[in-house]
Amino acid sequence: ELFRGNSIRPLMAEAPFVSTFIALALIPVAFLFTHAYISGKRHLPYHRATGAIAIVWDLSLSIFYMIYRLLGGEGEGTTLDIQGALLVYFVVHGIVASVVIALEIGVLSSALLYLFKKKGLRVHRALTPYLYVLWFAAFLSGEVVYLVNYVL
């Protein structure tokens, strides 16, 4: 039954505030990562700033959200029926997010090493394509799951 008195009952779960905040706050990171990656490929100096901002911003959001969920904060799992393919998605997404965090630390560390010691550039260049692809895979899949479950 769709109707309860004069109101229409929602057909989908209500989006938790923190999930909405994270989904929106990651959008600028996508632009920053893209700018940093493309300008870095062209050896332009200002990719350092956008890359550092993107990584620090993303790490802050990711670590906050993981701690929030670890401490029992409301998230997708509290309002969605997670089983089957969605459960597999969340497991894979969590693993990919952990790999992305490790790559971000590696890319940022190698950039700082190069900045101060003129070493580590080879590592930086080797890690950035993997970071870029995996970050976007995690970001886009998360946005799609959010949109499908809470917006569409």
mmCIF file of C-alpha atoms in Angstrom:
data_model
loop_
_atom_site.group_PDB
_atom_site.id
_atom_site.type_symbol
_atom_site.label_atom_id
_atom_site.label_comp_id
_atom_site.label_asym_id
_atom_site.label_seq_id
_atom_site.Cartn_x
_atom_site.Cartn_y
_atom_site.Cartn_z
ATOM 1 C CA GLU A 1 0.000 0.000 0.000
ATOM 2 C CA LEU A 2 1.495 3.312 -1.091
ATOM 3 C CA PHE A 3 -0.867 5.641 0.706
ATOM 4 C CA ARG A 4 -1.237 6.303 4.413
ATOM 5 C CA GLY A 5 -3.956 8.818 4.948
ATOM 6 C CA ASN A 6 -3.082 11.872 2.855
ATOM 7 C CA SER A 7 0.663 11.197 2.508
ATOM 8 C CA ILE A 8 2.619 8.922 0.227
ATOM 9 C CA ARG A 9 4.939 6.455 1.933
ATOM 10 C CA PRO A 10 8.536 6.595 0.661
ATOM 11 C CA LEU A 11 9.439 3.643 -1.539
ATOM 12 C CA MET A 12 13.114 3.611 -0.612
ATOM 13 C CA ALA A 13 15.317 4.006 2.438
ATOM 14 C CA GLU A 14 16.015 7.477 3.753
ATOM 15 C CA ALA A 15 19.627 8.510 3.190
ATOM 16 C CA PRO A 16 21.656 8.855 6.389
ATOM 17 C CA PHE A 17 23.091 12.362 6.829
ATOM 18 C CA VAL A 18 26.715 11.210 7.044
ATOM 19 C CA SER A 19 26.390 9.163 3.850
ATOM 20 C CA THR A 20 24.934 12.175 2.058
ATOM 21 C CA PHE A 21 27.693 14.405 3.407
ATOM 22 C CA ILE A 22 30.427 11.987 2.239
ATOM 23 C CA ALA A 23 28.810 11.490 -1.184
ATOM 24 C CA LEU A 24 28.714 15.256 -1.759
ATOM 25 C CA ALA A 25 32.091 16.041 -0.181
ATOM 26 C CA LEU A 26 33.885 13.592 -2.488
ATOM 27 C CA ILE A 27 32.742 15.346 -5.667
ATOM 28 C CA PRO A 28 35.349 18.158 -5.434
ATOM 29 C CA VAL A 29 38.017 15.520 -4.729
ATOM 30 C CA ALA A 30 37.262 13.984 -8.139
ATOM 31 C CA PHE A 31 38.028 17.297 -9.821
ATOM 32 C CA LEU A 32 41.174 17.813 -7.742
ATOM 33 C CA PHE A 33 42.460 14.286 -8.510
ATOM 34 C CA THR A 34 41.784 14.750 -12.210
ATOM 35 C CA HIS A 35 43.535 18.109 -12.252
ATOM 36 C CA ALA A 36 46.520 16.755 -10.326
ATOM 37 C CA TYR A 37 46.832 13.668 -12.520
ATOM 38 C CA ILE A 38 46.593 15.498 -15.855
ATOM 39 C CA SER A 39 48.813 18.404 -14.815
ATOM 40 C CA GLY A 40 51.317 15.964 -13.303
ATOM 41 C CA LYS A 41 51.505 14.073 -16.600
ATOM 42 C CA ARG A 42 52.296 17.406 -18.280
ATOM 43 C CA HIS A 43 54.949 18.187 -15.613
ATOM 44 C CA LEU A 44 53.174 21.343 -14.490
ATOM 45 C CA PRO A 45 54.221 22.541 -11.025
ATOM 46 C CA TYR A 46 50.767 23.335 -9.641
ATOM 47 C CA HIS A 47 49.731 19.666 -9.635
ATOM 48 C CA ARG A 48 51.515 19.439 -6.285
ATOM 49 C CA ALA A 49 48.924 21.624 -4.581
ATOM 50 C CA THR A 50 45.835 20.010 -6.090
ATOM 51 C CA GLY A 51 47.242 16.522 -5.542
ATOM 52 C CA ALA A 52 48.085 17.209 -1.897
ATOM 53 C CA ILE A 53 44.698 18.804 -1.252
ATOM 54 C CA ALA A 54 42.882 15.903 -2.942
ATOM 55 C CA ILE A 55 44.745 13.251 -0.964
ATOM 56 C CA VAL A 56 44.460 15.003 2.409
ATOM 57 C CA TRP A 57 40.766 15.773 1.801
ATOM 58 C CA ASP A 58 40.009 12.191 0.748
ATOM 59 C CA LEU A 59 42.027 10.644 3.576
ATOM 60 C CA SER A 60 40.218 12.860 6.092
ATOM 61 C CA LEU A 61 36.801 11.836 4.771
ATOM 62 C CA SER A 62 37.680 8.147 4.447
ATOM 63 C CA ILE A 63 39.253 7.809 7.868
ATOM 64 C CA PHE A 64 36.430 9.806 9.496
ATOM 65 C CA TYR A 65 33.778 7.607 7.848
ATOM 66 C CA MET A 66 35.543 4.360 8.737
ATOM 67 C CA ILE A 67 35.949 5.411 12.383
ATOM 68 C CA TYR A 68 32.361 6.658 12.467
ATOM 69 C CA ARG A 69 31.072 3.306 11.188
ATOM 70 C CA LEU A 70 33.438 1.353 13.450
ATOM 71 C CA LEU A 71 32.035 3.201 16.460
ATOM 72 C CA GLY A 72 28.494 2.313 15.409
ATOM 73 C CA GLY A 73 27.524 5.474 13.565
ATOM 74 C CA GLU A 74 24.504 5.377 11.309
ATOM 75 C CA GLY A 75 25.326 4.367 7.773
ATOM 76 C CA GLU A 76 23.953 2.517 4.798
ATOM 77 C CA GLY A 77 23.874 -0.739 6.733
ATOM 78 C CA THR A 78 21.298 0.576 9.177
ATOM 79 C CA THR A 79 18.678 1.479 6.591
ATOM 80 C CA LEU A 80 19.408 -0.911 3.725
ATOM 81 C CA ASP A 81 18.819 -4.625 3.552
ATOM 82 C CA ILE A 82 22.370 -5.722 2.806
ATOM 83 C CA GLN A 83 22.599 -9.217 1.442
ATOM 84 C CA GLY A 84 23.595 -11.002 -1.732
ATOM 85 C CA ALA A 85 25.162 -8.796 -4.389
ATOM 86 C CA LEU A 86 24.988 -5.660 -2.213
ATOM 87 C CA LEU A 87 26.901 -7.436 0.558
ATOM 88 C CA VAL A 88 29.571 -8.522 -1.948
ATOM 89 C CA TYR A 89 29.747 -4.929 -3.217
ATOM 90 C CA PHE A 90 30.309 -3.506 0.281
ATOM 91 C CA VAL A 91 33.019 -6.082 1.032
ATOM 92 C CA VAL A 92 34.834 -5.338 -2.240
ATOM 93 C CA HIS A 93 34.328 -1.584 -1.779
ATOM 94 C CA GLY A 94 35.862 -1.774 1.698
ATOM 95 C CA ILE A 95 38.884 -3.667 0.398
ATOM 96 C CA VAL A 96 39.359 -1.237 -2.501
ATOM 97 C CA ALA A 97 38.997 1.723 -0.115
ATOM 98 C CA SER A 98 41.737 0.264 2.091
ATOM 99 C CA VAL A 99 44.032 -0.175 -0.930
ATOM 100 C CA VAL A 100 43.255 3.410 -2.000
ATOM 101 C CA ILE A 101 44.221 4.687 1.458
ATOM 102 C CA ALA A 102 47.526 2.803 1.258
ATOM 103 C CA LEU A 103 48.162 4.197 -2.238
ATOM 104 C CA GLU A 104 47.326 7.731 -1.086
ATOM 105 C CA ILE A 105 49.823 7.444 1.755
ATOM 106 C CA GLY A 106 52.423 6.073 -0.678
ATOM 107 C CA VAL A 107 51.838 8.814 -3.259
ATOM 108 C CA LEU A 108 51.861 11.584 -0.665
ATOM 109 C CA SER A 109 54.952 10.154 1.081
ATOM 110 C CA SER A 110 56.870 9.767 -2.179
ATOM 111 C CA ALA A 111 55.913 13.322 -3.188
ATOM 112 C CA LEU A 112 57.189 14.673 0.126
ATOM 113 C CA LEU A 113 60.351 12.588 -0.193
ATOM 114 C CA TYR A 114 60.965 14.043 -3.632
ATOM 115 C CA LEU A 115 60.175 17.558 -2.464
ATOM 116 C CA PHE A 116 62.676 17.442 0.413
ATOM 117 C CA LYS A 117 65.272 14.870 -0.680
ATOM 118 C CA LYS A 118 64.893 14.710 -4.486
ATOM 119 C CA LYS A 119 64.215 10.958 -4.169
ATOM 120 C CA GLY A 120 61.092 8.873 -4.633
ATOM 121 C CA LEU A 121 59.862 10.286 -7.937
ATOM 122 C CA ARG A 122 59.948 6.874 -9.622
ATOM 123 C CA VAL A 123 57.730 5.425 -6.888
ATOM 124 C CA HIS A 124 55.407 8.422 -7.129
ATOM 125 C CA ARG A 125 55.039 8.035 -10.887
ATOM 126 C CA ALA A 126 54.499 4.286 -10.559
ATOM 127 C CA LEU A 127 51.744 4.593 -7.924
ATOM 128 C CA THR A 128 49.706 7.514 -9.270
ATOM 129 C CA PRO A 129 47.994 5.719 -12.193
ATOM 130 C CA TYR A 130 46.836 2.932 -9.856
ATOM 131 C CA LEU A 131 45.619 5.463 -7.305
ATOM 132 C CA TYR A 132 43.746 7.425 -9.954
ATOM 133 C CA VAL A 133 41.977 4.365 -11.411
ATOM 134 C CA LEU A 134 41.167 2.676 -8.086
ATOM 135 C CA TRP A 135 40.039 5.914 -6.453
ATOM 136 C CA PHE A 136 37.639 6.611 -9.315
ATOM 137 C CA ALA A 137 36.366 3.028 -9.278
ATOM 138 C CA ALA A 138 35.586 3.311 -5.558
ATOM 139 C CA PHE A 139 34.172 6.832 -5.907
ATOM 140 C CA LEU A 140 31.908 6.138 -8.884
ATOM 141 C CA SER A 141 30.646 2.818 -7.574
ATOM 142 C CA GLY A 142 29.883 4.437 -4.210
ATOM 143 C CA GLU A 143 28.033 7.295 -5.872
ATOM 144 C CA VAL A 144 26.016 4.863 -8.003
ATOM 145 C CA VAL A 145 25.050 2.747 -4.983
ATOM 146 C CA TYR A 146 24.069 5.911 -3.115
ATOM 147 C CA LEU A 147 21.971 7.210 -6.028
ATOM 148 C CA VAL A 148 20.257 3.874 -6.681
ATOM 149 C CA ASN A 149 19.389 3.278 -3.042
ATOM 150 C CA TYR A 150 18.521 6.783 -1.902
ATOM 151 C CA VAL A 151 17.734 9.033 -4.847
ATOM 152 C CA LEU A 152 16.312 7.149 -7.832
#
